[in-house]
PDB file of C-alpha atoms in Angstrom:
ATOM      1  CA  UNK Q   1       0.211   0.455  -0.314  1.00 76.00           C
ATOM      2  CA  UNK Q   2       0.906   3.544  -0.868  1.00 90.00           C
ATOM      3  CA  UNK Q   3       1.626   5.691   1.973  1.00 96.00           C
ATOM      4  CA  UNK Q   4       1.970   9.942   2.326  1.00 97.00           C
ATOM      5  CA  UNK Q   5       5.849   9.859   2.065  1.00 97.00           C
ATOM      6  CA  UNK Q   6       5.976   8.437  -1.132  1.00 94.00           C
ATOM      7  CA  UNK Q   7       3.094   9.927  -3.263  1.00 97.00           C
ATOM      8  CA  UNK Q   8       4.053  13.157  -1.482  1.00 97.00           C
ATOM      9  CA  UNK Q   9       8.024  12.423  -2.487  1.00 96.00           C
ATOM     10  CA  UNK Q  10       8.590  14.437   1.134  1.00 98.00           C
ATOM     11  CA  UNK Q  11       9.032  12.647   4.301  1.00 97.00           C
ATOM     12  CA  UNK Q  12       6.965  12.120   6.773  1.00 97.00           C
ATOM     13  CA  UNK Q  13       8.729  12.915  10.994  1.00 97.00           C
ATOM     14  CA  UNK Q  14       5.755  12.585  12.782  1.00 97.00           C
ATOM     15  CA  UNK Q  15       3.394   9.812  11.489  1.00 96.00           C
ATOM     16  CA  UNK Q  16       0.659  10.595  13.716  1.00 97.00           C
ATOM     17  CA  UNK Q  17      -0.443  13.793  12.206  1.00 98.00           C
ATOM     18  CA  UNK Q  18      -0.662  11.878   9.157  1.00 98.00           C
ATOM     19  CA  UNK Q  19      -3.172   9.140  10.540  1.00 97.00           C
ATOM     20  CA  UNK Q  20      -4.886  12.054  11.793  1.00 97.00           C
ATOM     21  CA  UNK Q  21      -5.133  14.390   8.564  1.00 98.00           C
ATOM     22  CA  UNK Q  22      -6.196  10.641   6.241  1.00 97.00           C
ATOM     23  CA  UNK Q  23      -8.781  10.177   8.898  1.00 97.00           C
ATOM     24  CA  UNK Q  24     -12.910  10.573   8.419  1.00 97.00           C
ATOM     25  CA  UNK Q  25     -15.060  11.527  10.870  1.00 96.00           C
ATOM     26  CA  UNK Q  26     -16.525   8.372  10.872  1.00 95.00           C
ATOM     27  CA  UNK Q  27     -14.905   6.491  11.927  1.00 95.00           C
ATOM     28  CA  UNK Q  28     -13.236   8.266  15.153  1.00 94.00           C
ATOM     29  CA  UNK Q  29     -16.973   8.457  15.552  1.00 92.00           C
ATOM     30  CA  UNK Q  30     -17.544   4.956  15.217  1.00 92.00           C
ATOM     31  CA  UNK Q  31     -14.541   3.973  17.845  1.00 93.00           C
ATOM     32  CA  UNK Q  32     -15.710   6.484  20.334  1.00 92.00           C
ATOM     33  CA  UNK Q  33     -11.777   8.759  19.539  1.00 95.00           C
ATOM     34  CA  UNK Q  34     -11.217  12.751  20.176  1.00 95.00           C
ATOM     35  CA  UNK Q  35     -12.574  14.523  17.130  1.00 93.00           C
ATOM     36  CA  UNK Q  36      -8.903  16.053  17.279  1.00 95.00           C
ATOM     37  CA  UNK Q  37      -8.443  12.898  16.435  1.00 95.00           C
ATOM     38  CA  UNK Q  38     -10.125  12.977  12.343  1.00 96.00           C
ATOM     39  CA  UNK Q  39      -8.656  15.471   9.358  1.00 97.00           C
ATOM     40  CA  UNK Q  40     -11.761  18.218   9.601  1.00 96.00           C
ATOM     41  CA  UNK Q  41      -9.295  20.941  11.785  1.00 96.00           C
ATOM     42  CA  UNK Q  42      -6.286  19.914  10.490  1.00 97.00           C
ATOM     43  CA  UNK Q  43      -7.625  20.811   6.550  1.00 97.00           C
ATOM     44  CA  UNK Q  44      -8.592  24.646   8.018  1.00 97.00           C
ATOM     45  CA  UNK Q  45      -4.261  24.490   8.164  1.00 98.00           C
ATOM     46  CA  UNK Q  46      -4.183  23.104   4.772  1.00 98.00           C
ATOM     47  CA  UNK Q  47      -6.579  24.864   3.245  1.00 97.00           C
ATOM     48  CA  UNK Q  48      -4.802  28.069   3.979  1.00 98.00           C
ATOM     49  CA  UNK Q  49      -1.025  27.276   3.304  1.00 98.00           C
ATOM     50  CA  UNK Q  50      -2.643  25.486  -0.407  1.00 98.00           C
ATOM     51  CA  UNK Q  51      -4.519  29.307  -0.848  1.00 97.00           C
ATOM     52  CA  UNK Q  52      -1.427  31.144  -0.372  1.00 98.00           C
ATOM     53  CA  UNK Q  53       0.903  29.502  -2.541  1.00 98.00           C
ATOM     54  CA  UNK Q  54      -1.000  29.377  -4.815  1.00 98.00           C
ATOM     55  CA  UNK Q  55      -2.138  32.757  -4.700  1.00 97.00           C
ATOM     56  CA  UNK Q  56       1.546  33.205  -4.667  1.00 97.00           C
ATOM     57  CA  UNK Q  57       2.337  31.301  -7.971  1.00 97.00           C
ATOM     58  CA  UNK Q  58      -0.507  32.822  -9.538  1.00 97.00           C
ATOM     59  CA  UNK Q  59       0.731  36.083  -8.461  1.00 97.00           C
ATOM     60  CA  UNK Q  60       4.187  35.405 -10.370  1.00 96.00           C
ATOM     61  CA  UNK Q  61       2.385  33.710 -13.723  1.00 95.00           C
ATOM     62  CA  UNK Q  62       0.242  36.707 -13.772  1.00 94.00           C
ATOM     63  CA  UNK Q  63       2.289  39.258 -13.492  1.00 95.00           C
ATOM     64  CA  UNK Q  64      -0.093  41.689 -15.117  1.00 94.00           C
ATOM     65  CA  UNK Q  65      -3.948  40.363 -14.783  1.00 92.00           C
ATOM     66  CA  UNK Q  66      -6.693  42.398 -11.864  1.00 93.00           C
ATOM     67  CA  UNK Q  67      -7.367  40.750  -9.098  1.00 93.00           C
ATOM     68  CA  UNK Q  68     -10.881  39.287 -10.236  1.00 90.00           C
ATOM     69  CA  UNK Q  69      -9.690  36.913 -12.955  1.00 89.00           C
ATOM     70  CA  UNK Q  70      -6.952  35.965 -10.459  1.00 93.00           C
ATOM     71  CA  UNK Q  71      -9.494  34.563  -7.612  1.00 92.00           C
ATOM     72  CA  UNK Q  72     -11.441  33.287 -10.411  1.00 88.00           C
ATOM     73  CA  UNK Q  73      -8.582  30.817 -11.607  1.00 93.00           C
ATOM     74  CA  UNK Q  74      -7.138  30.132  -8.311  1.00 94.00           C
ATOM     75  CA  UNK Q  75     -11.445  28.903  -7.054  1.00 90.00           C
ATOM     76  CA  UNK Q  76     -10.843  26.009  -9.569  1.00 90.00           C
ATOM     77  CA  UNK Q  77      -7.530  25.740  -9.020  1.00 94.00           C
ATOM     78  CA  UNK Q  78      -8.325  24.577  -5.035  1.00 94.00           C
ATOM     79  CA  UNK Q  79     -11.624  23.794  -5.808  1.00 89.00           C
ATOM     80  CA  UNK Q  80     -12.615  19.987  -4.567  1.00 89.00           C
ATOM     81  CA  UNK Q  81     -13.095  18.316  -8.117  1.00 84.00           C
ATOM     82  CA  UNK Q  82      -9.584  19.506  -8.910  1.00 91.00           C
ATOM     83  CA  UNK Q  83      -8.330  18.713  -5.673  1.00 95.00           C
ATOM     84  CA  UNK Q  84     -10.634  15.124  -5.908  1.00 92.00           C
ATOM     85  CA  UNK Q  85      -8.840  14.296  -9.099  1.00 91.00           C
ATOM     86  CA  UNK Q  86      -5.236  14.483  -7.544  1.00 96.00           C
ATOM     87  CA  UNK Q  87      -6.460  12.936  -5.020  1.00 96.00           C
ATOM     88  CA  UNK Q  88      -7.444   9.836  -7.126  1.00 94.00           C
ATOM     89  CA  UNK Q  89      -4.631  10.061 -10.051  1.00 94.00           C
ATOM     90  CA  UNK Q  90      -1.941   9.975  -7.009  1.00 95.00           C
ATOM     91  CA  UNK Q  91      -3.569   7.337  -4.650  1.00 95.00           C
ATOM     92  CA  UNK Q  92      -4.772   9.704  -1.924  1.00 97.00           C
ATOM     93  CA  UNK Q  93      -7.753   8.607  -1.716  1.00 95.00           C
ATOM     94  CA  UNK Q  94      -6.912   4.541  -1.618  1.00 95.00           C
ATOM     95  CA  UNK Q  95      -5.302   5.057   2.023  1.00 96.00           C
ATOM     96  CA  UNK Q  96      -7.951   7.289   3.553  1.00 97.00           C
ATOM     97  CA  UNK Q  97      -9.162   5.832   6.645  1.00 96.00           C
ATOM     98  CA  UNK Q  98     -13.010   5.636   7.613  1.00 96.00           C
ATOM     99  CA  UNK Q  99     -15.420   3.679   8.970  1.00 94.00           C
ATOM    100  CA  UNK Q 100     -16.928   0.866   6.758  1.00 92.00           C
ATOM    101  CA  UNK Q 101     -20.833   1.639   6.295  1.00 91.00           C
ATOM    102  CA  UNK Q 102     -18.915   4.816   4.628  1.00 90.00           C
ATOM    103  CA  UNK Q 103     -16.762   3.124   2.511  1.00 89.00           C
ATOM    104  CA  UNK Q 104     -19.855   0.963   0.820  1.00 89.00           C
ATOM    105  CA  UNK Q 105     -21.631   4.191   0.545  1.00 86.00           C
ATOM    106  CA  UNK Q 106     -18.920   4.551  -1.535  1.00 87.00           C
ATOM    107  CA  UNK Q 107     -17.437   7.909   0.477  1.00 88.00           C
ATOM    108  CA  UNK Q 108     -13.647   6.721  -1.069  1.00 90.00           C
ATOM    109  CA  UNK Q 109     -15.089   8.041  -4.361  1.00 87.00           C
ATOM    110  CA  UNK Q 110     -16.766  12.305  -2.342  1.00 89.00           C
ATOM    111  CA  UNK Q 111     -14.881  14.687  -4.200  1.00 88.00           C
ATOM    112  CA  UNK Q 112     -15.833  16.394  -1.527  1.00 90.00           C
ATOM    113  CA  UNK Q 113     -14.012  13.814   1.485  1.00 94.00           C
ATOM    114  CA  UNK Q 114     -10.818  13.118  -1.441  1.00 95.00           C
ATOM    115  CA  UNK Q 115     -10.089  17.018  -1.520  1.00 95.00           C
ATOM    116  CA  UNK Q 116     -10.651  17.252   2.099  1.00 97.00           C
ATOM    117  CA  UNK Q 117      -7.860  14.403   2.360  1.00 97.00           C
ATOM    118  CA  UNK Q 118      -5.453  15.914   0.346  1.00 98.00           C
ATOM    119  CA  UNK Q 119      -5.938  19.879   2.112  1.00 98.00           C
ATOM    120  CA  UNK Q 120      -5.126  17.916   5.453  1.00 98.00           C
ATOM    121  CA  UNK Q 121      -2.111  16.316   4.664  1.00 98.00           C
ATOM    122  CA  UNK Q 122      -0.371  19.440   2.698  1.00 98.00           C
ATOM    123  CA  UNK Q 123      -1.797  20.695   7.356  1.00 98.00           C
ATOM    124  CA  UNK Q 124      -0.104  17.531   8.388  1.00 98.00           C
ATOM    125  CA  UNK Q 125       3.531  18.592   6.802  1.00 98.00           C
ATOM    126  CA  UNK Q 126       2.914  21.743   7.424  1.00 98.00           C
ATOM    127  CA  UNK Q 127       2.370  21.229  11.096  1.00 98.00           C
ATOM    128  CA  UNK Q 128       5.632  19.019  10.717  1.00 98.00           C
ATOM    129  CA  UNK Q 129       7.965  21.678   9.955  1.00 98.00           C
ATOM    130  CA  UNK Q 130       8.133  20.492   5.734  1.00 98.00           C
ATOM    131  CA  UNK Q 131       6.643  24.347   4.610  1.00 98.00           C
ATOM    132  CA  UNK Q 132       8.896  24.410   1.828  1.00 98.00           C
ATOM    133  CA  UNK Q 133       8.770  21.407   1.121  1.00 98.00           C
ATOM    134  CA  UNK Q 134       4.893  21.068  -0.158  1.00 98.00           C
ATOM    135  CA  UNK Q 135       5.613  24.836  -1.368  1.00 98.00           C
ATOM    136  CA  UNK Q 136       7.810  22.771  -4.119  1.00 98.00           C
ATOM    137  CA  UNK Q 137       5.091  20.216  -4.484  1.00 98.00           C
ATOM    138  CA  UNK Q 138       2.157  22.439  -5.007  1.00 98.00           C
ATOM    139  CA  UNK Q 139       3.515  24.553  -7.736  1.00 97.00           C
ATOM    140  CA  UNK Q 140       5.211  21.972  -9.024  1.00 96.00           C
ATOM    141  CA  UNK Q 141       1.627  19.737  -9.314  1.00 96.00           C
ATOM    142  CA  UNK Q 142      -0.577  23.452  -9.853  1.00 96.00           C
ATOM    143  CA  UNK Q 143       2.099  25.737 -12.970  1.00 95.00           C
ATOM    144  CA  UNK Q 144      -0.019  22.817 -15.226  1.00 93.00           C
ATOM    145  CA  UNK Q 145      -2.984  23.251 -14.747  1.00 94.00           C
ATOM    146  CA  UNK Q 146      -2.664  27.274 -14.752  1.00 93.00           C
ATOM    147  CA  UNK Q 147      -2.616  27.393 -18.737  1.00 88.00           C
ATOM    148  CA  UNK Q 148      -5.197  25.217 -18.832  1.00 88.00           C
ATOM    149  CA  UNK Q 149      -7.647  26.828 -16.463  1.00 91.00           C
ATOM    150  CA  UNK Q 150      -7.037  30.002 -17.926  1.00 89.00           C
ATOM    151  CA  UNK Q 151      -7.536  29.048 -21.209  1.00 87.00           C
ATOM    152  CA  UNK Q 152     -10.942  28.025 -20.426  1.00 86.00           C
ATOM    153  CA  UNK Q 153     -11.736  30.244 -18.095  1.00 86.00           C
ATOM    154  CA  UNK Q 154     -14.621  30.567 -19.411  1.00 84.00           C
ATOM    155  CA  UNK Q 155     -15.454  26.954 -19.859  1.00 85.00           C
ATOM    156  CA  UNK Q 156     -14.467  26.291 -16.409  1.00 85.00           C
ATOM    157  CA  UNK Q 157     -16.934  29.713 -15.264  1.00 86.00           C
ATOM    158  CA  UNK Q 158     -20.003  28.585 -17.548  1.00 91.00           C
ATOM    159  CA  UNK Q 159     -22.384  27.624 -14.651  1.00 91.00           C
ATOM    160  CA  UNK Q 160     -22.421  30.756 -13.216  1.00 87.00           C
ATOM    161  CA  UNK Q 161     -22.557  32.816 -16.180  1.00 90.00           C
ATOM    162  CA  UNK Q 162     -25.472  30.757 -16.811  1.00 93.00           C
ATOM    163  CA  UNK Q 163     -27.520  31.253 -13.808  1.00 92.00           C
ATOM    164  CA  UNK Q 164     -26.403  35.152 -13.913  1.00 90.00           C
ATOM    165  CA  UNK Q 165     -27.899  34.894 -17.090  1.00 93.00           C
ATOM    166  CA  UNK Q 166     -31.301  33.370 -16.467  1.00 94.00           C
ATOM    167  CA  UNK Q 167     -31.197  34.407 -13.134  1.00 93.00           C
ATOM    168  CA  UNK Q 168     -31.340  38.138 -15.037  1.00 91.00           C
ATOM    169  CA  UNK Q 169     -34.422  37.396 -17.206  1.00 93.00           C
ATOM    170  CA  UNK Q 170     -36.752  35.636 -14.023  1.00 91.00           C
ATOM    171  CA  UNK Q 171     -34.724  34.927 -11.355  1.00 89.00           C
ATOM    172  CA  UNK Q 172     -34.751  31.274 -11.711  1.00 93.00           C
ATOM    173  CA  UNK Q 173     -31.690  28.617 -12.155  1.00 93.00           C
ATOM    174  CA  UNK Q 174     -31.118  26.070 -14.292  1.00 96.00           C
ATOM    175  CA  UNK Q 175     -31.715  22.543 -13.661  1.00 97.00           C
ATOM    176  CA  UNK Q 176     -28.753  19.540 -14.397  1.00 97.00           C
ATOM    177  CA  UNK Q 177     -30.794  16.787 -14.595  1.00 97.00           C
ATOM    178  CA  UNK Q 178     -28.233  12.834 -15.141  1.00 96.00           C
ATOM    179  CA  UNK Q 179     -30.501  11.089 -17.271  1.00 96.00           C
ATOM    180  CA  UNK Q 180     -27.562   8.513 -18.610  1.00 94.00           C
ATOM    181  CA  UNK Q 181     -24.876   6.487 -16.105  1.00 93.00           C
ATOM    182  CA  UNK Q 182     -23.053   4.331 -18.175  1.00 91.00           C
ATOM    183  CA  UNK Q 183     -19.370   2.091 -18.388  1.00 86.00           C
ATOM    184  CA  UNK Q 184     -17.316   0.285 -14.860  1.00 81.00           C
ATOM    185  CA  UNK Q 185     -17.205   1.695 -11.667  1.00 73.00           C
ATOM    186  CA  UNK Q 186     -14.172   2.966 -12.285  1.00 69.00           C
ATOM    187  CA  UNK Q 187     -14.466   5.272 -15.569  1.00 77.00           C
ATOM    188  CA  UNK Q 188     -18.243   6.137 -15.195  1.00 85.00           C
ATOM    189  CA  UNK Q 189     -18.882   9.222 -17.800  1.00 93.00           C
ATOM    190  CA  UNK Q 190     -22.383  10.639 -17.157  1.00 96.00           C
ATOM    191  CA  UNK Q 191     -24.711  12.009 -19.420  1.00 97.00           C
ATOM    192  CA  UNK Q 192     -26.132  16.043 -18.267  1.00 97.00           C
ATOM    193  CA  UNK Q 193     -28.714  18.042 -19.869  1.00 97.00           C
ATOM    194  CA  UNK Q 194     -29.590  21.639 -17.947  1.00 97.00           C
ATOM    195  CA  UNK Q 195     -32.780  23.265 -18.896  1.00 96.00           C
ATOM    196  CA  UNK Q 196     -34.194  26.389 -18.548  1.00 96.00           C
ATOM    197  CA  UNK Q 197     -38.264  26.913 -17.347  1.00 93.00           C
ATOM    198  CA  UNK Q 198     -38.228  23.330 -18.855  1.00 91.00           C
ATOM    199  CA  UNK Q 199     -36.861  24.472 -21.949  1.00 95.00           C
ATOM    200  CA  UNK Q 200     -33.668  21.746 -22.606  1.00 96.00           C
ATOM    201  CA  UNK Q 201     -30.524  24.322 -24.115  1.00 96.00           C
ATOM    202  CA  UNK Q 202     -28.178  21.394 -23.913  1.00 96.00           C
ATOM    203  CA  UNK Q 203     -27.611  17.674 -23.546  1.00 97.00           C
ATOM    204  CA  UNK Q 204     -23.474  16.633 -22.550  1.00 96.00           C
ATOM    205  CA  UNK Q 205     -21.233  14.263 -21.261  1.00 96.00           C
ATOM    206  CA  UNK Q 206     -18.052  13.695 -19.058  1.00 91.00           C
ATOM    207  CA  UNK Q 207     -16.379  12.102 -16.762  1.00 86.00           C
ATOM    208  CA  UNK Q 208     -17.920  13.225 -13.548  1.00 86.00           C
ATOM    209  CA  UNK Q 209     -21.449  14.847 -12.748  1.00 89.00           C
ATOM    210  CA  UNK Q 210     -19.896  18.537 -12.080  1.00 86.00           C
ATOM    211  CA  UNK Q 211     -17.686  18.047 -16.100  1.00 88.00           C
ATOM    212  CA  UNK Q 212     -20.998  17.115 -17.556  1.00 93.00           C
ATOM    213  CA  UNK Q 213     -22.848  19.441 -16.024  1.00 94.00           C
ATOM    214  CA  UNK Q 214     -19.938  22.352 -16.554  1.00 91.00           C
ATOM    215  CA  UNK Q 215     -19.468  21.448 -20.908  1.00 93.00           C
ATOM    216  CA  UNK Q 216     -24.053  21.908 -20.007  1.00 96.00           C
ATOM    217  CA  UNK Q 217     -23.730  25.209 -19.185  1.00 95.00           C
ATOM    218  CA  UNK Q 218     -21.193  25.934 -21.726  1.00 93.00           C
ATOM    219  CA  UNK Q 219     -22.610  25.143 -24.853  1.00 95.00           C
ATOM    220  CA  UNK Q 220     -25.633  26.561 -23.044  1.00 95.00           C
ATOM    221  CA  UNK Q 221     -24.606  29.975 -23.137  1.00 93.00           C
ATOM    222  CA  UNK Q 222     -23.132  29.005 -26.963  1.00 92.00           C
ATOM    223  CA  UNK Q 223     -26.614  28.186 -27.724  1.00 93.00           C
ATOM    224  CA  UNK Q 224     -27.516  31.812 -26.068  1.00 92.00           C
ATOM    225  CA  UNK Q 225     -24.627  33.834 -27.712  1.00 90.00           C
ATOM    226  CA  UNK Q 226     -23.568  34.175 -23.413  1.00 88.00           C
ATOM    227  CA  UNK Q 227     -20.042  32.824 -24.546  1.00 84.00           C
ATOM    228  CA  UNK Q 228     -18.628  34.421 -27.929  1.00 75.00           C
TER     229      UNK Q 228
END
């Protein structure tokens, strides 16, 4: 089984920190352990480490960009969706500690849980005196993603753009509906349609519900002339 140190490529000095960073609240509830033995406090700290490092990186990469644009790019980079994708790809999701019920109900695949554990590990490294090393890891991991996010900002922001448009017309939000799921459990495809006032605007397929929703929203925005 993988360990935190070989996933992140950084030595871990205090094992207890990383055990807490990987422990889901369901496990401590089942075992009558203190609240401080789960990842939630460390996630709070790791979130700050991540945002500071990504903010600094964006500030240097885009010396002429306005803060509003950098904020939008940062929000996408540090979103649960993005962090969960990293945690699933590097194997961190496989070593999260949770109770049998959470495991049975697919908790290990939930973006929110994977993202929390990822941030908690960043917090653990910070507490373990490894801020310089984890900062370097974050920069190396997120640098290749920045250009893609910037170049495709309208797609990433399409849901927000579409909602602002429809609410500006009637104060009603667009509705997203999963109409089909296909493929094996580890490589599912989701077909999602977006509608407004009962009119279907677009139907798209993605590797997650969020991905399909973003694509459908983008196509809907293009159709409505909201995005050129």
